[in-house]
Tab-separated table of C-alpha atoms in Angstrom:
chain	number	residue	atom	x	y	z
A	1	ILE	CA	46.625	-0.780	20.468
A	2	ASP	CA	44.667	1.087	23.103
A	3	CYS	CA	41.564	-0.997	23.999
A	4	ARG	CA	40.064	1.486	26.411
A	5	ILE	CA	36.572	2.823	25.691
A	6	SER	CA	36.007	6.498	26.280
A	7	ALA	CA	33.146	7.789	28.418
A	8	LYS	CA	31.517	9.288	25.327
A	9	SER	CA	31.629	5.900	23.531
A	10	LYS	CA	30.118	4.208	26.599
A	11	LEU	CA	27.272	6.729	26.543
A	12	VAL	CA	26.589	6.079	22.834
A	13	ILE	CA	26.670	2.294	23.371
A	14	GLY	CA	24.221	2.663	26.285
A	15	GLU	CA	21.834	4.748	24.180
A	16	VAL	CA	21.969	2.261	21.299
A	17	TYR	CA	21.256	-0.612	23.739
A	18	MET	CA	18.254	1.276	25.195
A	19	LEU	CA	16.964	2.040	21.692
A	20	PHE	CA	17.151	-1.637	20.642
A	21	SER	CA	15.532	-2.691	23.909
A	22	LEU	CA	12.668	-0.239	23.345
A	23	LEU	CA	12.297	-1.390	19.727
A	24	ARG	CA	12.144	-5.055	20.840
A	25	LYS	CA	9.419	-4.225	23.379
A	26	MET	CA	7.403	-2.359	20.735
A	27	VAL	CA	7.600	-5.323	18.341
A	28	MET	CA	6.483	-7.739	21.078
A	29	LEU	CA	3.594	-5.428	22.013
A	30	SER	CA	2.480	-5.159	18.384
A	31	LEU	CA	2.360	-8.968	18.138
A	32	LEU	CA	-0.038	-8.995	21.071
A	33	VAL	CA	-2.268	-6.319	19.529
A	34	ILE	CA	-2.583	-7.723	15.984
A	35	PRO	CA	-5.002	-10.568	16.833
A	36	VAL	CA	-7.287	-8.151	18.679
A	37	VAL	CA	-7.381	-5.685	15.798
A	38	GLY	CA	-8.157	-8.469	13.319
A	39	HIS	CA	-11.106	-9.725	15.376
A	40	SER	CA	-13.766	-8.679	12.895
A	41	LEU	CA	-15.503	-11.189	10.664
A	42	ASP	CA	-13.071	-13.441	8.788
A	43	ILE	CA	-15.061	-13.025	5.620
A	44	GLY	CA	-12.941	-15.247	3.408
A	45	VAL	CA	-12.898	-18.665	5.040
A	46	SER	CA	-16.107	-19.112	7.011
A	47	TYR	CA	-18.452	-16.847	5.054
A	48	LYS	CA	-21.627	-18.616	3.921
A	49	LEU	CA	-22.982	-17.540	0.556
A	50	ASP	CA	-26.622	-16.459	0.312
A	51	THR	CA	-29.158	-14.693	-1.899
A	52	GLY	CA	-27.754	-11.513	-3.445
A	53	ASP	CA	-24.052	-12.429	-3.302
A	54	LYS	CA	-22.203	-12.037	-6.602
A	55	ILE	CA	-19.505	-14.635	-7.226
A	56	LEU	CA	-16.864	-15.507	-9.803
A	57	ILE	CA	-16.308	-19.179	-10.657
A	58	LYS	CA	-13.091	-19.678	-12.595
A	59	VAL	CA	-11.933	-22.972	-14.079
A	60	TYR	CA	-8.274	-22.631	-15.058
A	61	ASP	CA	-7.479	-23.165	-18.738
A	62	GLU	CA	-11.225	-23.386	-19.485
A	63	ASP	CA	-12.385	-19.833	-20.272
A	64	ASP	CA	-15.817	-20.977	-21.440
A	65	LEU	CA	-16.479	-22.386	-17.946
A	66	THR	CA	-15.633	-19.124	-16.151
A	67	VAL	CA	-18.796	-17.405	-14.966
A	68	GLU	CA	-19.712	-14.300	-12.979
A	69	THR	CA	-23.158	-14.655	-11.408
A	70	ARG	CA	-25.416	-13.595	-8.550
A	71	LEU	CA	-27.272	-16.053	-6.299
A	72	ASN	CA	-30.975	-15.882	-7.074
A	73	ASP	CA	-33.756	-15.546	-4.493
A	74	ARG	CA	-33.631	-19.315	-3.876
A	75	GLY	CA	-29.856	-19.326	-3.279
A	76	ARG	CA	-29.066	-20.993	-6.598
A	77	ILE	CA	-27.066	-20.239	-9.720
A	78	ASN	CA	-27.232	-21.482	-13.299
A	79	TYR	CA	-23.889	-22.873	-14.417
A	80	SER	CA	-22.890	-23.879	-17.956
A	81	TYR	CA	-23.087	-27.633	-18.592
A	82	LEU	CA	-24.114	-28.354	-14.981
A	83	GLY	CA	-27.494	-26.596	-14.801
A	84	GLU	CA	-28.882	-25.124	-11.593
A	85	LEU	CA	-26.698	-25.493	-8.485
A	86	GLU	CA	-27.866	-24.952	-4.891
A	87	ILE	CA	-25.051	-23.008	-3.192
A	88	SER	CA	-26.807	-21.000	-0.491
A	89	GLY	CA	-25.251	-21.766	2.895
A	90	LYS	CA	-21.985	-23.019	1.396
A	91	THR	CA	-18.525	-21.458	1.705
A	92	THR	CA	-16.512	-20.594	-1.399
A	93	GLN	CA	-14.345	-23.665	-0.731
A	94	GLU	CA	-17.434	-25.891	-0.633
A	95	VAL	CA	-18.617	-24.419	-3.947
A	96	GLU	CA	-15.170	-25.019	-5.476
A	97	ASP	CA	-15.367	-28.671	-4.376
A	98	LEU	CA	-18.943	-29.044	-5.666
A	99	VAL	CA	-18.178	-27.592	-9.112
A	100	ALA	CA	-14.935	-29.582	-9.435
A	101	GLU	CA	-16.715	-32.811	-8.485
A	102	LYS	CA	-19.510	-32.240	-11.010
A	103	LEU	CA	-17.044	-31.277	-13.775
A	104	LYS	CA	-15.023	-34.462	-13.097
A	105	ALA	CA	-18.170	-36.532	-13.589
A	106	GLY	CA	-18.148	-36.252	-17.364
A	107	PHE	CA	-16.459	-33.063	-18.555
A	108	LEU	CA	-12.864	-32.639	-17.320
A	109	LEU	CA	-10.209	-34.974	-15.910
A	110	ASN	CA	-8.762	-32.777	-13.178
A	111	PRO	CA	-10.444	-29.346	-13.056
A	112	SER	CA	-8.830	-26.571	-11.045
A	113	VAL	CA	-11.692	-24.428	-9.751
A	114	SER	CA	-11.527	-21.115	-7.914
A	115	VAL	CA	-14.517	-19.300	-6.411
A	116	SER	CA	-14.408	-15.756	-5.054
A	117	VAL	CA	-16.989	-13.281	-3.828
A	118	LEU	CA	-17.102	-10.216	-6.067
A	119	GLU	CA	-19.878	-8.423	-4.214
A	120	TYR	CA	-21.462	-9.285	-0.873
A	121	ARG	CA	-25.185	-8.964	-0.284
A	122	PRO	CA	-26.084	-5.660	1.401
A	123	PHE	CA	-26.669	-4.933	5.059
A	124	PHE	CA	-29.675	-2.890	6.168
A	125	ILE	CA	-29.873	-0.077	8.692
A	126	ASN	CA	-33.136	1.551	9.731
A	127	GLY	CA	-34.602	3.695	12.463
A	128	GLU	CA	-32.976	6.851	13.725
A	129	VAL	CA	-30.216	7.330	11.138
A	130	THR	CA	-30.093	10.125	8.576
A	131	ARG	CA	-30.367	7.859	5.506
A	132	PRO	CA	-31.919	4.488	6.406
A	133	GLY	CA	-31.727	1.780	3.750
A	134	ASP	CA	-29.575	-0.970	2.324
A	135	TYR	CA	-25.857	-0.475	1.725
A	136	PRO	CA	-23.118	-2.578	0.135
A	137	PHE	CA	-21.272	-4.686	2.697
A	138	GLN	CA	-17.543	-4.100	3.143
A	139	PRO	CA	-15.238	-6.526	4.988
A	140	GLY	CA	-14.305	-5.159	8.415
A	141	LEU	CA	-17.623	-3.339	8.798
A	142	THR	CA	-18.567	-2.388	12.367
A	143	LEU	CA	-21.700	-0.747	13.738
A	144	GLU	CA	-19.834	2.546	14.043
A	145	LYS	CA	-18.898	2.447	10.347
A	146	ALA	CA	-22.415	1.359	9.314
A	147	VAL	CA	-23.978	4.339	11.123
A	148	SER	CA	-21.458	6.629	9.447
A	149	ILE	CA	-22.289	5.188	6.004
A	150	ALA	CA	-25.987	5.871	6.726
A	151	GLY	CA	-25.237	9.543	7.398
A	152	GLY	CA	-24.935	9.352	11.187
A	153	PHE	CA	-27.542	9.447	13.924
A	154	THR	CA	-30.581	11.702	13.926
A	155	ASP	CA	-31.039	14.060	16.865
A	156	ARG	CA	-33.496	11.637	18.465
A	157	ALA	CA	-31.358	8.495	18.122
A	158	SER	CA	-30.537	6.382	21.156
A	159	ARG	CA	-26.861	5.475	21.449
A	160	ARG	CA	-27.703	2.446	23.612
A	161	LYS	CA	-30.846	0.986	22.048
A	162	ILE	CA	-29.316	-0.378	18.872
A	163	TYR	CA	-30.368	-3.870	17.825
A	164	LEU	CA	-29.185	-6.469	15.343
A	165	LEU	CA	-31.207	-9.109	13.519
A	166	ARG	CA	-28.965	-11.721	11.879
A	167	GLY	CA	-29.822	-14.635	9.614
A	168	GLU	CA	-33.063	-16.530	9.984
A	169	SER	CA	-33.376	-15.711	13.692
A	170	ASP	CA	-36.256	-13.596	14.979
A	171	ASN	CA	-34.241	-12.663	18.075
A	172	ARG	CA	-32.895	-9.136	18.111
A	173	SER	CA	-29.757	-8.607	20.144
A	174	ARG	CA	-28.282	-5.365	21.417
A	175	ILE	CA	-24.939	-4.468	19.840
A	176	GLY	CA	-22.104	-2.040	20.507
A	177	PHE	CA	-20.239	0.333	18.232
A	178	GLN	CA	-17.268	-1.993	17.650
A	179	ASP	CA	-19.353	-5.120	16.955
A	180	SER	CA	-19.099	-6.616	13.476
A	181	ILE	CA	-21.815	-6.251	10.881
A	182	GLU	CA	-22.198	-9.099	8.383
A	183	PRO	CA	-23.852	-9.253	4.955
A	184	GLY	CA	-27.634	-9.461	5.266
A	185	ASP	CA	-27.695	-8.064	8.823
A	186	ILE	CA	-30.516	-5.716	9.794
A	187	VAL	CA	-29.563	-2.957	12.235
A	188	THR	CA	-32.281	-0.942	13.985
A	189	VAL	CA	-31.479	2.296	15.830
A	190	GLU	CA	-34.256	3.052	18.292
A	191	GLU	CA	-35.398	6.483	19.377
A	192	GLY	CA	-33.950	7.855	22.617
A	193	PHE	CA	-35.697	10.256	24.946
A	194	PHE	CA	-32.778	12.213	26.392
């Protein structure tokens, strides 16, 4: 048996090695980039419910306890058998725990409760955009996307004087095009002079 490797085979082996090396580097680079790309609001875990959010409360194997409802202007919902529940400021996990606890206290032995957001409260954009108003929030929303949803900038819009009002705060802060927009945020695009 001749165990010698021809020059052509050595060339092919070298190219395959370089290809795998390049592929390995690309995979490692993509692992570094993924956390940066996913930097926008983690809407599922830390999101606090508030007025205008529409939620689904599902109790497994108990269809009559499944409800789809919107938080009223006081941040409350009416829930079968339990009455009015204050859920504004709570995460979906906290609402699951609250409903399960109340159902255990007289209705079910071991309820399995799931809460999900069906529709987030809107965000608002005003000032120098083509169509100012309120728009449905979408996870992953950035200022750039919000301006696009509102029809883009007017001719007089400033690209630097864009402010955000979030939550109960009266403090406006300047934001950039890649900054996250959250449900209930108010974005104001000021007029620019040149």
